[in-house]
């Protein structure tokens, strides 16, 4: 190198860390990319840049980008479903309307507390890779089934179809979930819970009249 040449700036190397810690760092970075830029922007380069590492470092932790995406969904799906399922009882005990209001409030509070996790799940199937969309649809079907079973213990099938009610409730919850993620100020959790409670009260009154 001659005296007038400027030394080339070395690219900083990512600090060495245990592989589990590196994977967590990369998954957190991928989640931020999805939340900020959507699934279309989720490339190996974008994740590595977000995490402040090189692509070889990323591929040292995850063999492929699909493997990273699957691990990301595993983690966030477990978190979200854990929050959701913990709010659902196995049977209706006591007043079903009060219970419905409590479940709605618990779920909406969870979405507001972890908006990025729920954004990953509620993005809409057309916005995500097919493999991830299939995973989320399977989890959605599981939720509908559990909810239909719960409704069926209270509403006889000859009065209303529990499967249809479950599908309608899940679709409504997803719509308000997207609002809670994108425009949280548009959703009053207490009003949402009391409205659901009023709807269930109406179903209960029809059942008694029937």
PDB file of C-alpha atoms in Angstrom:
ATOM      1  CA  UNK A   1       0.000   0.000   0.000  1.00  0.00           C
ATOM      2  CA  UNK A   2       1.436   3.417  -0.972  1.00  0.00           C
ATOM      3  CA  UNK A   3       1.487   6.353   1.415  1.00  0.00           C
ATOM      4  CA  UNK A   4      -1.444   8.131  -0.244  1.00  0.00           C
ATOM      5  CA  UNK A   5      -3.829   5.131  -0.249  1.00  0.00           C
ATOM      6  CA  UNK A   6      -6.641   5.103   2.322  1.00  0.00           C
ATOM      7  CA  UNK A   7      -6.773   1.894   4.364  1.00  0.00           C
ATOM      8  CA  UNK A   8      -9.853  -0.207   3.586  1.00  0.00           C
ATOM      9  CA  UNK A   9     -12.358  -0.182   6.401  1.00  0.00           C
ATOM     10  CA  UNK A  10     -12.875  -3.668   7.765  1.00  0.00           C
ATOM     11  CA  UNK A  11     -16.429  -4.819   8.196  1.00  0.00           C
ATOM     12  CA  UNK A  12     -17.130  -5.393  11.887  1.00  0.00           C
ATOM     13  CA  UNK A  13     -17.457  -9.024  12.816  1.00  0.00           C
ATOM     14  CA  UNK A  14     -20.379 -10.253  14.898  1.00  0.00           C
ATOM     15  CA  UNK A  15     -19.309 -11.132  18.385  1.00  0.00           C
ATOM     16  CA  UNK A  16     -19.161 -14.845  19.058  1.00  0.00           C
ATOM     17  CA  UNK A  17     -22.034 -16.129  21.160  1.00  0.00           C
ATOM     18  CA  UNK A  18     -23.687 -19.483  21.963  1.00  0.00           C
ATOM     19  CA  UNK A  19     -25.788 -20.753  19.063  1.00  0.00           C
ATOM     20  CA  UNK A  20     -29.050 -20.648  21.052  1.00  0.00           C
ATOM     21  CA  UNK A  21     -28.442 -17.001  21.870  1.00  0.00           C
ATOM     22  CA  UNK A  22     -27.605 -16.272  18.228  1.00  0.00           C
ATOM     23  CA  UNK A  23     -30.798 -17.964  17.078  1.00  0.00           C
ATOM     24  CA  UNK A  24     -32.850 -15.895  19.508  1.00  0.00           C
ATOM     25  CA  UNK A  25     -31.141 -12.737  18.227  1.00  0.00           C
ATOM     26  CA  UNK A  26     -31.940 -13.671  14.611  1.00  0.00           C
ATOM     27  CA  UNK A  27     -35.547 -14.593  15.375  1.00  0.00           C
ATOM     28  CA  UNK A  28     -36.040 -11.259  17.132  1.00  0.00           C
ATOM     29  CA  UNK A  29     -34.561  -9.505  14.103  1.00  0.00           C
ATOM     30  CA  UNK A  30     -36.846 -11.420  11.715  1.00  0.00           C
ATOM     31  CA  UNK A  31     -39.866 -10.477  13.809  1.00  0.00           C
ATOM     32  CA  UNK A  32     -38.912  -6.805  13.619  1.00  0.00           C
ATOM     33  CA  UNK A  33     -38.522  -7.017   9.832  1.00  0.00           C
ATOM     34  CA  UNK A  34     -41.985  -8.570   9.430  1.00  0.00           C
ATOM     35  CA  UNK A  35     -43.577  -6.034  11.762  1.00  0.00           C
ATOM     36  CA  UNK A  36     -41.995  -3.082  10.007  1.00  0.00           C
ATOM     37  CA  UNK A  37     -41.856  -4.135   6.345  1.00  0.00           C
ATOM     38  CA  UNK A  38     -44.111  -7.187   5.912  1.00  0.00           C
ATOM     39  CA  UNK A  39     -43.405 -10.744   4.792  1.00  0.00           C
ATOM     40  CA  UNK A  40     -42.260  -9.703   1.313  1.00  0.00           C
ATOM     41  CA  UNK A  41     -39.216  -8.012   2.857  1.00  0.00           C
ATOM     42  CA  UNK A  42     -38.232 -11.056   4.912  1.00  0.00           C
ATOM     43  CA  UNK A  43     -35.010 -12.146   3.197  1.00  0.00           C
ATOM     44  CA  UNK A  44     -31.820 -13.585   4.646  1.00  0.00           C
ATOM     45  CA  UNK A  45     -30.033 -10.339   3.824  1.00  0.00           C
ATOM     46  CA  UNK A  46     -32.687  -8.220   5.558  1.00  0.00           C
ATOM     47  CA  UNK A  47     -32.630 -10.367   8.694  1.00  0.00           C
ATOM     48  CA  UNK A  48     -28.834 -10.404   8.849  1.00  0.00           C
ATOM     49  CA  UNK A  49     -28.695  -6.639   8.385  1.00  0.00           C
ATOM     50  CA  UNK A  50     -31.321  -6.112  11.094  1.00  0.00           C
ATOM     51  CA  UNK A  51     -29.346  -8.311  13.496  1.00  0.00           C
ATOM     52  CA  UNK A  52     -26.036  -6.640  12.594  1.00  0.00           C
ATOM     53  CA  UNK A  53     -24.431  -9.860  11.335  1.00  0.00           C
ATOM     54  CA  UNK A  54     -23.379 -11.340   7.994  1.00  0.00           C
ATOM     55  CA  UNK A  55     -25.352 -13.920   6.031  1.00  0.00           C
ATOM     56  CA  UNK A  56     -22.794 -16.664   6.824  1.00  0.00           C
ATOM     57  CA  UNK A  57     -23.453 -16.031  10.516  1.00  0.00           C
ATOM     58  CA  UNK A  58     -27.190 -16.404   9.873  1.00  0.00           C
ATOM     59  CA  UNK A  59     -26.684 -19.656   7.974  1.00  0.00           C
ATOM     60  CA  UNK A  60     -24.445 -20.883  10.752  1.00  0.00           C
ATOM     61  CA  UNK A  61     -27.441 -20.664  13.090  1.00  0.00           C
ATOM     62  CA  UNK A  62     -30.187 -21.737  10.639  1.00  0.00           C
ATOM     63  CA  UNK A  63     -29.451 -23.951   7.647  1.00  0.00           C
ATOM     64  CA  UNK A  64     -32.031 -22.236   5.423  1.00  0.00           C
ATOM     65  CA  UNK A  65     -34.358 -19.241   5.470  1.00  0.00           C
ATOM     66  CA  UNK A  66     -37.453 -21.529   5.635  1.00  0.00           C
ATOM     67  CA  UNK A  67     -35.943 -23.186   8.719  1.00  0.00           C
ATOM     68  CA  UNK A  68     -35.602 -19.771  10.347  1.00  0.00           C
ATOM     69  CA  UNK A  69     -39.196 -18.875   9.434  1.00  0.00           C
ATOM     70  CA  UNK A  70     -40.489 -22.149  10.840  1.00  0.00           C
ATOM     71  CA  UNK A  71     -38.608 -21.578  14.097  1.00  0.00           C
ATOM     72  CA  UNK A  72     -39.995 -18.046  14.259  1.00  0.00           C
ATOM     73  CA  UNK A  73     -43.560 -19.238  13.820  1.00  0.00           C
ATOM     74  CA  UNK A  74     -43.025 -22.068  16.331  1.00  0.00           C
ATOM     75  CA  UNK A  75     -41.967 -19.541  18.942  1.00  0.00           C
ATOM     76  CA  UNK A  76     -44.594 -16.875  18.274  1.00  0.00           C
ATOM     77  CA  UNK A  77     -47.432 -19.340  17.702  1.00  0.00           C
ATOM     78  CA  UNK A  78     -46.694 -21.059  21.027  1.00  0.00           C
ATOM     79  CA  UNK A  79     -46.726 -17.677  22.755  1.00  0.00           C
ATOM     80  CA  UNK A  80     -49.983 -16.537  21.132  1.00  0.00           C
ATOM     81  CA  UNK A  81     -51.848 -19.839  21.485  1.00  0.00           C
ATOM     82  CA  UNK A  82     -50.690 -20.121  25.071  1.00  0.00           C
ATOM     83  CA  UNK A  83     -52.243 -16.738  25.802  1.00  0.00           C
ATOM     84  CA  UNK A  84     -55.416 -17.642  23.944  1.00  0.00           C
ATOM     85  CA  UNK A  85     -55.936 -21.148  25.268  1.00  0.00           C
ATOM     86  CA  UNK A  86     -55.313 -20.053  28.843  1.00  0.00           C
ATOM     87  CA  UNK A  87     -58.342 -17.777  28.490  1.00  0.00           C
ATOM     88  CA  UNK A  88     -60.616 -20.575  27.243  1.00  0.00           C
ATOM     89  CA  UNK A  89     -62.130 -22.870  29.873  1.00  0.00           C
ATOM     90  CA  UNK A  90     -62.875 -26.538  29.162  1.00  0.00           C
ATOM     91  CA  UNK A  91     -66.532 -26.096  30.074  1.00  0.00           C
ATOM     92  CA  UNK A  92     -68.964 -23.269  30.735  1.00  0.00           C
ATOM     93  CA  UNK A  93     -69.447 -22.888  34.459  1.00  0.00           C
ATOM     94  CA  UNK A  94     -71.664 -20.101  35.719  1.00  0.00           C
ATOM     95  CA  UNK A  95     -73.005 -17.307  33.549  1.00  0.00           C
ATOM     96  CA  UNK A  96     -71.814 -17.797  29.918  1.00  0.00           C
ATOM     97  CA  UNK A  97     -72.199 -14.097  29.080  1.00  0.00           C
ATOM     98  CA  UNK A  98     -69.919 -13.045  31.925  1.00  0.00           C
ATOM     99  CA  UNK A  99     -67.445 -15.713  30.861  1.00  0.00           C
ATOM    100  CA  UNK A 100     -67.526 -14.500  27.236  1.00  0.00           C
ATOM    101  CA  UNK A 101     -66.782 -10.959  28.369  1.00  0.00           C
ATOM    102  CA  UNK A 102     -63.877 -12.156  30.512  1.00  0.00           C
ATOM    103  CA  UNK A 103     -62.391 -14.234  27.658  1.00  0.00           C
ATOM    104  CA  UNK A 104     -62.709 -11.312  25.228  1.00  0.00           C
ATOM    105  CA  UNK A 105     -61.003  -8.931  27.634  1.00  0.00           C
ATOM    106  CA  UNK A 106     -58.165 -11.387  28.351  1.00  0.00           C
ATOM    107  CA  UNK A 107     -57.559 -12.021  24.645  1.00  0.00           C
ATOM    108  CA  UNK A 108     -57.666  -8.346  23.628  1.00  0.00           C
ATOM    109  CA  UNK A 109     -55.305  -7.429  26.451  1.00  0.00           C
ATOM    110  CA  UNK A 110     -52.874 -10.131  25.257  1.00  0.00           C
ATOM    111  CA  UNK A 111     -52.944  -8.757  21.695  1.00  0.00           C
ATOM    112  CA  UNK A 112     -52.321  -5.231  22.918  1.00  0.00           C
ATOM    113  CA  UNK A 113     -49.451  -6.461  25.119  1.00  0.00           C
ATOM    114  CA  UNK A 114     -47.754  -8.453  22.302  1.00  0.00           C
ATOM    115  CA  UNK A 115     -48.777  -6.646  19.091  1.00  0.00           C
ATOM    116  CA  UNK A 116     -45.772  -7.771  17.039  1.00  0.00           C
ATOM    117  CA  UNK A 117     -46.406 -11.448  17.823  1.00  0.00           C
ATOM    118  CA  UNK A 118     -50.044 -11.138  16.817  1.00  0.00           C
ATOM    119  CA  UNK A 119     -49.191  -9.128  13.720  1.00  0.00           C
ATOM    120  CA  UNK A 120     -47.154 -12.107  12.520  1.00  0.00           C
ATOM    121  CA  UNK A 121     -50.206 -14.369  12.908  1.00  0.00           C
ATOM    122  CA  UNK A 122     -52.972 -11.990  11.843  1.00  0.00           C
ATOM    123  CA  UNK A 123     -51.216 -10.648   8.732  1.00  0.00           C
ATOM    124  CA  UNK A 124     -53.563 -12.565   6.446  1.00  0.00           C
ATOM    125  CA  UNK A 125     -52.783 -15.717   4.498  1.00  0.00           C
ATOM    126  CA  UNK A 126     -52.187 -13.846   1.241  1.00  0.00           C
ATOM    127  CA  UNK A 127     -49.364 -11.880   2.847  1.00  0.00           C
ATOM    128  CA  UNK A 128     -47.259 -14.799   4.060  1.00  0.00           C
ATOM    129  CA  UNK A 129     -45.412 -17.819   2.620  1.00  0.00           C
ATOM    130  CA  UNK A 130     -47.717 -20.761   1.910  1.00  0.00           C
ATOM    131  CA  UNK A 131     -46.080 -23.030   4.474  1.00  0.00           C
ATOM    132  CA  UNK A 132     -46.635 -20.491   7.230  1.00  0.00           C
ATOM    133  CA  UNK A 133     -50.203 -19.842   6.093  1.00  0.00           C
ATOM    134  CA  UNK A 134     -50.917 -23.584   6.320  1.00  0.00           C
ATOM    135  CA  UNK A 135     -49.515 -23.706   9.853  1.00  0.00           C
ATOM    136  CA  UNK A 136     -51.634 -20.784  10.989  1.00  0.00           C
ATOM    137  CA  UNK A 137     -54.774 -22.209   9.361  1.00  0.00           C
ATOM    138  CA  UNK A 138     -54.215 -25.488  11.233  1.00  0.00           C
ATOM    139  CA  UNK A 139     -53.971 -23.588  14.524  1.00  0.00           C
ATOM    140  CA  UNK A 140     -57.094 -21.609  13.590  1.00  0.00           C
ATOM    141  CA  UNK A 141     -58.979 -24.855  12.907  1.00  0.00           C
ATOM    142  CA  UNK A 142     -57.887 -26.206  16.295  1.00  0.00           C
ATOM    143  CA  UNK A 143     -59.193 -23.076  17.990  1.00  0.00           C
ATOM    144  CA  UNK A 144     -62.527 -23.269  16.127  1.00  0.00           C
ATOM    145  CA  UNK A 145     -62.899 -26.914  17.159  1.00  0.00           C
ATOM    146  CA  UNK A 146     -62.254 -26.200  20.826  1.00  0.00           C
ATOM    147  CA  UNK A 147     -64.569 -23.202  20.776  1.00  0.00           C
ATOM    148  CA  UNK A 148     -67.326 -25.186  19.015  1.00  0.00           C
ATOM    149  CA  UNK A 149     -67.024 -27.914  21.637  1.00  0.00           C
ATOM    150  CA  UNK A 150     -67.309 -25.315  24.369  1.00  0.00           C
ATOM    151  CA  UNK A 151     -70.359 -23.700  22.740  1.00  0.00           C
ATOM    152  CA  UNK A 152     -71.930 -27.122  22.203  1.00  0.00           C
ATOM    153  CA  UNK A 153     -72.004 -27.760  25.952  1.00  0.00           C
ATOM    154  CA  UNK A 154     -74.316 -24.781  26.307  1.00  0.00           C
ATOM    155  CA  UNK A 155     -76.141 -24.331  22.982  1.00  0.00           C
ATOM    156  CA  UNK A 156     -77.805 -27.513  21.634  1.00  0.00           C
ATOM    157  CA  UNK A 157     -77.142 -28.288  17.970  1.00  0.00           C
ATOM    158  CA  UNK A 158     -80.872 -28.131  17.179  1.00  0.00           C
ATOM    159  CA  UNK A 159     -80.935 -24.539  18.434  1.00  0.00           C
ATOM    160  CA  UNK A 160     -77.816 -23.194  16.693  1.00  0.00           C
ATOM    161  CA  UNK A 161     -74.826 -24.742  14.957  1.00  0.00           C
ATOM    162  CA  UNK A 162     -71.829 -24.510  17.327  1.00  0.00           C
ATOM    163  CA  UNK A 163     -69.375 -24.834  14.404  1.00  0.00           C
ATOM    164  CA  UNK A 164     -70.905 -21.836  12.606  1.00  0.00           C
ATOM    165  CA  UNK A 165     -70.921 -19.794  15.802  1.00  0.00           C
ATOM    166  CA  UNK A 166     -67.295 -20.719  16.482  1.00  0.00           C
ATOM    167  CA  UNK A 167     -66.239 -19.740  12.959  1.00  0.00           C
ATOM    168  CA  UNK A 168     -68.053 -16.403  13.256  1.00  0.00           C
ATOM    169  CA  UNK A 169     -66.495 -15.674  16.647  1.00  0.00           C
ATOM    170  CA  UNK A 170     -62.967 -16.470  15.451  1.00  0.00           C
ATOM    171  CA  UNK A 171     -63.398 -14.315  12.330  1.00  0.00           C
ATOM    172  CA  UNK A 172     -64.691 -11.429  14.471  1.00  0.00           C
ATOM    173  CA  UNK A 173     -61.815 -11.839  16.926  1.00  0.00           C
ATOM    174  CA  UNK A 174     -59.281 -11.749  14.076  1.00  0.00           C
ATOM    175  CA  UNK A 175     -60.822  -8.578  12.651  1.00  0.00           C
ATOM    176  CA  UNK A 176     -60.599  -6.797  15.983  1.00  0.00           C
ATOM    177  CA  UNK A 177     -57.141  -8.286  16.519  1.00  0.00           C
ATOM    178  CA  UNK A 178     -55.911  -6.613  13.342  1.00  0.00           C
ATOM    179  CA  UNK A 179     -57.385  -3.331  14.560  1.00  0.00           C
ATOM    180  CA  UNK A 180     -55.693  -3.762  17.932  1.00  0.00           C
ATOM    181  CA  UNK A 181     -52.384  -4.239  16.125  1.00  0.00           C
ATOM    182  CA  UNK A 182     -52.700  -1.531  13.467  1.00  0.00           C
ATOM    183  CA  UNK A 183     -54.950   1.054  15.127  1.00  0.00           C
ATOM    184  CA  UNK A 184     -55.105   0.251  18.852  1.00  0.00           C
ATOM    185  CA  UNK A 185     -56.729   3.576  19.646  1.00  0.00           C
ATOM    186  CA  UNK A 186     -59.776   2.479  17.620  1.00  0.00           C
ATOM    187  CA  UNK A 187     -60.602  -0.359  20.018  1.00  0.00           C
ATOM    188  CA  UNK A 188     -61.961   0.147  23.528  1.00  0.00           C
ATOM    189  CA  UNK A 189     -61.346  -3.235  25.175  1.00  0.00           C
ATOM    190  CA  UNK A 190     -63.998  -2.717  27.845  1.00  0.00           C
ATOM    191  CA  UNK A 191     -66.645  -1.812  25.259  1.00  0.00           C
ATOM    192  CA  UNK A 192     -65.634  -4.751  23.089  1.00  0.00           C
ATOM    193  CA  UNK A 193     -65.960  -7.128  26.062  1.00  0.00           C
ATOM    194  CA  UNK A 194     -69.333  -5.761  27.149  1.00  0.00           C
ATOM    195  CA  UNK A 195     -70.652  -5.936  23.564  1.00  0.00           C
ATOM    196  CA  UNK A 196     -69.668  -9.603  23.258  1.00  0.00           C
ATOM    197  CA  UNK A 197     -71.246 -10.181  26.657  1.00  0.00           C
ATOM    198  CA  UNK A 198     -74.494  -8.574  25.445  1.00  0.00           C
ATOM    199  CA  UNK A 199     -74.530 -10.769  22.310  1.00  0.00           C
ATOM    200  CA  UNK A 200     -74.090 -13.930  24.380  1.00  0.00           C
ATOM    201  CA  UNK A 201     -76.837 -12.744  26.730  1.00  0.00           C
ATOM    202  CA  UNK A 202     -79.142 -12.502  23.698  1.00  0.00           C
ATOM    203  CA  UNK A 203     -78.297 -16.078  22.649  1.00  0.00           C
ATOM    204  CA  UNK A 204     -78.941 -17.255  26.205  1.00  0.00           C
ATOM    205  CA  UNK A 205     -82.351 -15.577  26.294  1.00  0.00           C
ATOM    206  CA  UNK A 206     -83.333 -17.178  22.982  1.00  0.00           C
ATOM    207  CA  UNK A 207     -82.274 -20.557  24.314  1.00  0.00           C
ATOM    208  CA  UNK A 208     -84.466 -20.150  27.411  1.00  0.00           C
ATOM    209  CA  UNK A 209     -87.421 -19.106  25.257  1.00  0.00           C
ATOM    210  CA  UNK A 210     -86.829 -22.090  22.971  1.00  0.00           C
TER     211      UNK A 210
END
